[in-house]
Amino acid sequence: MNDVNPELLSLRQSIDNVDAAIIHMLAERFKFTQHVGRLKAANGLPSSDPAREQVQIERLRELAVESNLDPEFAEKFLNFIVAEVIHHHERIRNGDDEIVADPSDDAEDA
Ligand SMILES: C=C(O[C@@H]1C=C(C(=O)O)C=C[C@H]1O)C(=O)O
């Protein structure tokens, strides 16, 4: 049934499209946060900003409810991403951010 059911195949195609969009959106987001990380390191600012995160969490929880998505899930998802961002910022601060591939950053810095 799995390989031949046209409805299932079509739904999975749509799921794959959404997954690709999520990856592209995350890549864009990480480009901006990498830039923020460099800005913070250059200005001696702390990697994390809990007050800013709290505002983001409240906003995303509201958006989630409006979209029939579990607000707990939205908060966990944001926290997961922000933890990775802060990890990147620490690496930038330590002069060790080469691991995060971002060709556009290389072009900007050249
Ligand atoms: C990107 C920033 O740094 C951290 C990461 C955040 C994020 O990924 O949205 C938000 C706040 C900070 O803890 C920022 O301060 O804006």
Coordinates of C-alpha atoms and ligand atoms in Angstrom, one line a residue, residues 29-30 32-37 40 46-54 56 78 81-86 89, ligand 1:
R29 CA 17.7 32.3 10.1
F30 CA 21.2 30.9 11.0
F32 CA 21.2 36.2 10.5
T33 CA 22.1 34.8 13.9
Q34 CA 25.7 34.2 12.8
H35 CA 25.8 37.8 11.9
V36 CA 24.4 38.7 15.3
G37 CA 27.1 36.5 16.9
K40 CA 28.1 40.6 19.8
P46 CA 26.8 38.2 26.0
S47 CA 25.8 35.4 23.7
S48 CA 22.4 34.9 25.1
D49 CA 19.7 37.4 25.8
P50 CA 17.0 35.8 28.1
A51 CA 14.8 38.9 28.0
R52 CA 14.7 38.8 24.2
E53 CA 14.0 35.1 24.3
Q54 CA 11.1 35.5 26.6
Q56 CA 10.1 35.6 21.3
L78 CA 12.4 27.7 19.6
I81 CA 17.1 26.4 17.9
V82 CA 18.2 29.2 20.3
A83 CA 20.4 26.7 22.2
E84 CA 22.2 25.9 18.9
V85 CA 22.5 29.6 18.1
I86 CA 24.1 30.3 21.5
H89 CA 27.9 32.4 19.3
Ligands
LIG1 C1 20.3 36.1 18.0 C2 20.5 36.5 19.2 O1 21.2 35.8 20.2 C3 20.5 34.8 21.0 C4 19.7 33.9 20.1 C5 18.4 34.3 19.8 C6 17.7 33.6 18.7 O2 18.2 32.6 18.1 O3 16.6 34.2 18.3 C7 17.7 35.2 20.7 C8 18.4 35.7 21.7 C9 19.8 35.4 22.1 O4 19.7 34.5 23.2 C10 20.0 37.9 19.7 O5 20.3 38.3 20.8 O6 19.2 38.5 18.9

